[in-house]
XYZ file of C-alpha atoms in Angstrom:
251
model
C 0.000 0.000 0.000
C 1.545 3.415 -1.162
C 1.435 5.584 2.116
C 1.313 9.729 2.212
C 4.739 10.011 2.960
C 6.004 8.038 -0.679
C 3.402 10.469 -2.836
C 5.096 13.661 -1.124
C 6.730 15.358 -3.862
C 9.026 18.249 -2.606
C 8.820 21.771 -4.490
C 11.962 22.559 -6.564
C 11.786 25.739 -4.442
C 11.805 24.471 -1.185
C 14.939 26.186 -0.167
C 13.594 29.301 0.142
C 12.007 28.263 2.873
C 14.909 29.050 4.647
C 14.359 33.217 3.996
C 10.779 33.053 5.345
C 8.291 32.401 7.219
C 5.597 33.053 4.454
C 3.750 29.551 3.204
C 5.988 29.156 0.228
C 7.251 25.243 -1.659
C 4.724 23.207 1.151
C 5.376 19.961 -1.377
C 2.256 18.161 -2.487
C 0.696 14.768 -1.619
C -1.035 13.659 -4.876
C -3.252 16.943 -5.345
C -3.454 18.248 -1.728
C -0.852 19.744 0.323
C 1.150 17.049 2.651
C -1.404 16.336 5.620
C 1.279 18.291 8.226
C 1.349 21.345 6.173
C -2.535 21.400 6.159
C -2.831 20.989 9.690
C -0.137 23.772 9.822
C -2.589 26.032 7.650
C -5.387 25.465 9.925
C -3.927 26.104 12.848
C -2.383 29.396 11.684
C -5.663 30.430 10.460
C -7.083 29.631 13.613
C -4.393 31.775 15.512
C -5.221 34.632 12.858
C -8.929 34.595 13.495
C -8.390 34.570 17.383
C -6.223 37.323 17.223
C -8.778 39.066 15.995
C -11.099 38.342 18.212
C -8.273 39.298 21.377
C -8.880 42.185 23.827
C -6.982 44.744 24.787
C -5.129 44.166 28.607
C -6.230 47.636 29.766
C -4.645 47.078 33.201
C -0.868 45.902 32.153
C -0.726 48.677 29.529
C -1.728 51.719 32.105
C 0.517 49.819 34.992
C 3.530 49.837 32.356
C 3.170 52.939 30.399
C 5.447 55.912 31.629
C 2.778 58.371 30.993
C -0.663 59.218 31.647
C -3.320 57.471 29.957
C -7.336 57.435 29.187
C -9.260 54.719 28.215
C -11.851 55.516 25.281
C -14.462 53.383 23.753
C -15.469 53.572 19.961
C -19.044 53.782 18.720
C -18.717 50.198 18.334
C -20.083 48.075 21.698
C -19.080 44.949 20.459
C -16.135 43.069 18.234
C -19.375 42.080 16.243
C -20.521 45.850 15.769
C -16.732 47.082 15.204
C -16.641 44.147 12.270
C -19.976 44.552 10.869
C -19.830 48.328 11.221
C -16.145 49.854 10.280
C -17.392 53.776 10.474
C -18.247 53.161 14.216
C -14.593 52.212 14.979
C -13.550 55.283 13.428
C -16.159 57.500 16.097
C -15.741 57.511 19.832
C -18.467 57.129 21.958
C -21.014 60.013 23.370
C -19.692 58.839 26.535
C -15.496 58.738 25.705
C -16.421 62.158 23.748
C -17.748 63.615 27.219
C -14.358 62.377 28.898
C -12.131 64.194 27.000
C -13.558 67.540 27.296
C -11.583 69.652 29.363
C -8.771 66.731 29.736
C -6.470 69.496 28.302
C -6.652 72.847 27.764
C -3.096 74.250 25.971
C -1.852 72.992 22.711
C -0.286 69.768 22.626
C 2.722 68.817 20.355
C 1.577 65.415 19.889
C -1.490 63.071 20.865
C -0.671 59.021 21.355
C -2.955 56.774 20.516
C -3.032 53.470 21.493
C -5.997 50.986 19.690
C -6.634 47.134 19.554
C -7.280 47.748 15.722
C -7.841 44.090 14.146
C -5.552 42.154 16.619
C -5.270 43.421 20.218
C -2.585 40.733 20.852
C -0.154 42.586 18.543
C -1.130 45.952 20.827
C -0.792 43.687 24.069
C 2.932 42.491 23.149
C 4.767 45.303 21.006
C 2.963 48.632 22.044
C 4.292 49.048 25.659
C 8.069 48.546 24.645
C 7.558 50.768 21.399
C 5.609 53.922 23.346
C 7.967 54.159 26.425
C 11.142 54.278 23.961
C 9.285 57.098 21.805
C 8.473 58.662 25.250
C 12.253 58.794 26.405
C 13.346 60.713 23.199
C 10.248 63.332 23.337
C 10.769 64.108 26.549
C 13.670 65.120 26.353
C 13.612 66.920 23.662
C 10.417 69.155 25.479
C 7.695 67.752 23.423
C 4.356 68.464 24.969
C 2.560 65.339 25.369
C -1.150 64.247 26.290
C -2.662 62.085 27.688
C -1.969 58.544 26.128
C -5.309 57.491 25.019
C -6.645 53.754 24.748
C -9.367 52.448 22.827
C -11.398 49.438 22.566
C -12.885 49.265 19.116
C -10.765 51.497 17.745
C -9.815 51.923 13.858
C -7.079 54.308 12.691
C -9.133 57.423 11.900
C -10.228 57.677 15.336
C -7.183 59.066 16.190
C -7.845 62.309 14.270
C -11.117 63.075 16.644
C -9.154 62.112 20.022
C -6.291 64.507 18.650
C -8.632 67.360 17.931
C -9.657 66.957 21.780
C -6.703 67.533 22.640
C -5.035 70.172 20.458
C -2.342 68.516 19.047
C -0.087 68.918 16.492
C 0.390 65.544 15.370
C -1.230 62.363 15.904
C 0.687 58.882 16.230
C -1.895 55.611 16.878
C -0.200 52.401 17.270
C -2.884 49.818 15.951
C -3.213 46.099 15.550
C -2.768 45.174 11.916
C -4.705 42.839 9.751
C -3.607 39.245 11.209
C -1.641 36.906 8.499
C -0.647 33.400 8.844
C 2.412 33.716 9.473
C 1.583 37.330 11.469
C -0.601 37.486 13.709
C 0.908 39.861 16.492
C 1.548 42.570 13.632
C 1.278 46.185 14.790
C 0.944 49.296 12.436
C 2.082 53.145 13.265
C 0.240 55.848 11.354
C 1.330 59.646 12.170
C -0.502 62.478 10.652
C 0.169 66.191 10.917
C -2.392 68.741 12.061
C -5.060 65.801 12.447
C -8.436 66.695 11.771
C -12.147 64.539 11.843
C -12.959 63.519 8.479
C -9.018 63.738 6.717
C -8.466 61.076 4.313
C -5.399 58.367 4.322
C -2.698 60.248 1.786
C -2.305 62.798 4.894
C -1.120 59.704 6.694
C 2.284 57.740 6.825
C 2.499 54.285 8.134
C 4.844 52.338 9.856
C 4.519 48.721 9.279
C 4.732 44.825 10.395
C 6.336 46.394 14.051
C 7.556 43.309 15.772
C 10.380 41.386 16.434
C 10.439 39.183 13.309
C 9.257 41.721 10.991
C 10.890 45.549 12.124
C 11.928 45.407 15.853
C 11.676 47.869 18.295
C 14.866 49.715 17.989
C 13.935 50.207 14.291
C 10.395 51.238 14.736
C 10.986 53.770 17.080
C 13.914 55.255 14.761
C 11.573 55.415 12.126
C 8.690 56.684 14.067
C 10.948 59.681 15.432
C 12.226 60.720 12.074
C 8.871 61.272 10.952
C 7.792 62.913 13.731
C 10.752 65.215 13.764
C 10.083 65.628 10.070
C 6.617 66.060 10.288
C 7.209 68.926 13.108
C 10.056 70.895 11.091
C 8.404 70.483 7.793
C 4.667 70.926 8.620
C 3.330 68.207 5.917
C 2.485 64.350 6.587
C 1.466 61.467 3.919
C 2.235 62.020 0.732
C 3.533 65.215 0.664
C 6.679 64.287 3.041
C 9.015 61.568 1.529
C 11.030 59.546 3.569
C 14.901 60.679 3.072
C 16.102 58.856 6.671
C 19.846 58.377 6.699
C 20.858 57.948 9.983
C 19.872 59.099 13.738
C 18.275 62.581 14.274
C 17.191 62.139 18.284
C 19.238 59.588 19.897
């Protein structure tokens, strides 16, 4: 009897496997995939869909955050409403809209946002590291800084209304990304300038795949504070300010 293992037929490009962890040269058994690589699929997938499904830890990230914080709530009640309803997660709540009145009163350089986004694990494990580095640099170079706010339900254009609350300058919302199979703890950085309700996404720049595997701390928060420092010299964001980083500006 011919068993799984003797129809396995290896993919001529199977050594690339070594370069990545994307599913790439999985070998076939017959027609299918080998029955380990399928079980590998599904249980990736199932990691991707819980991960979007995770909560924000509320309590570690206040306890571990060297600044301030506020905890906000979109429009969205539930993860079904924030799925089914994407223009909720980009509103806050009558009642988080009431909580930030009178937070501040004097301009603010910069507003930090912190949001589960589509995976709340990725928020959970990179966005505490990431924040207090960024908050070393700006305060020492005298950046004004609010409150750090955290939302449940939150998509990336809510930072423009929590920003507006708070007179800032500039925006930065660290966000979970979209969950892949082979990422699902993927956090996103997107920093606009002069933030207002109701801007659209070329006014934006993004920082991407922020994790150890994919860009690791050190690198994120290099980037992050070269567009910042851009963003504050030059007055643009998004399209309109290309990224010319050659080196270290703040450390």
């Amino acid at each position: 009897m011919t068993t799984e293992k003797q129809l396995i037929q290896t993919d001529i490009w199977d050594f690339l496997q070594s370069y990545t962890s994307a599913r790439i040269a999985r070998g076939r058994a017959g027609h299918s995939l080998p029955t380990k690589e399928l079980l590998r699929f599904q249980a990736d997938h199932a990691q991707a869909r819980d991960a979007v499904h995770s909560s924000l830890d509320l309590q570690n990230i206040q306890d571990r955050i060297l600044h301030e914080t506020i905890v906000l709530q979109s429009k969205a009640n539930s993860r079904a409403q924030y799925l089914q309803r994407p223009d909720w997660g980009r509103q806050l709540s009558e009642a988080s809209k009431q909580a930030l009145k009178n937070v501040v009163d004097t301009p603010q350089d910069i507003a930090i946002v912190i949001a589960d986004g589509l995976s709340a694990n990725a928020v959970n494990t990179h966005a505490i590291p990431v924040v207090n580095g960024l908050l070393n640099v700006l305060i020492q170079h005298h950046w004004r800084i609010a409150p750090i706010a955290l939302v449940e339900q939150g998509r990336v254009a809510i930072a423009d209304e929590i920003a507006s609350a708070f007179k800032a300058e500039i925006v930065l919302i660290l966000i979970g990304e979209r969950p892949g199979l082979s990422s699902p703890d993927s956090m996103g950085a997107y920093l606009t300038y002069q933030p207002s309700v109701g801007i659209t996404d070329e006014r934006r720049n993004c920082v991407s795949n922020i994790r150890p595997e994919g860009l690791n701390y050190p690198a994120a928060i290099e980037k992050i504070l070269y567009l910042l420092t851009e963003m504050k010299t030059k007055q643009i964001s998004g399209v309109n300010l290309k990224d010319e980083m050659q080196g270290n500006l703040l450390y």
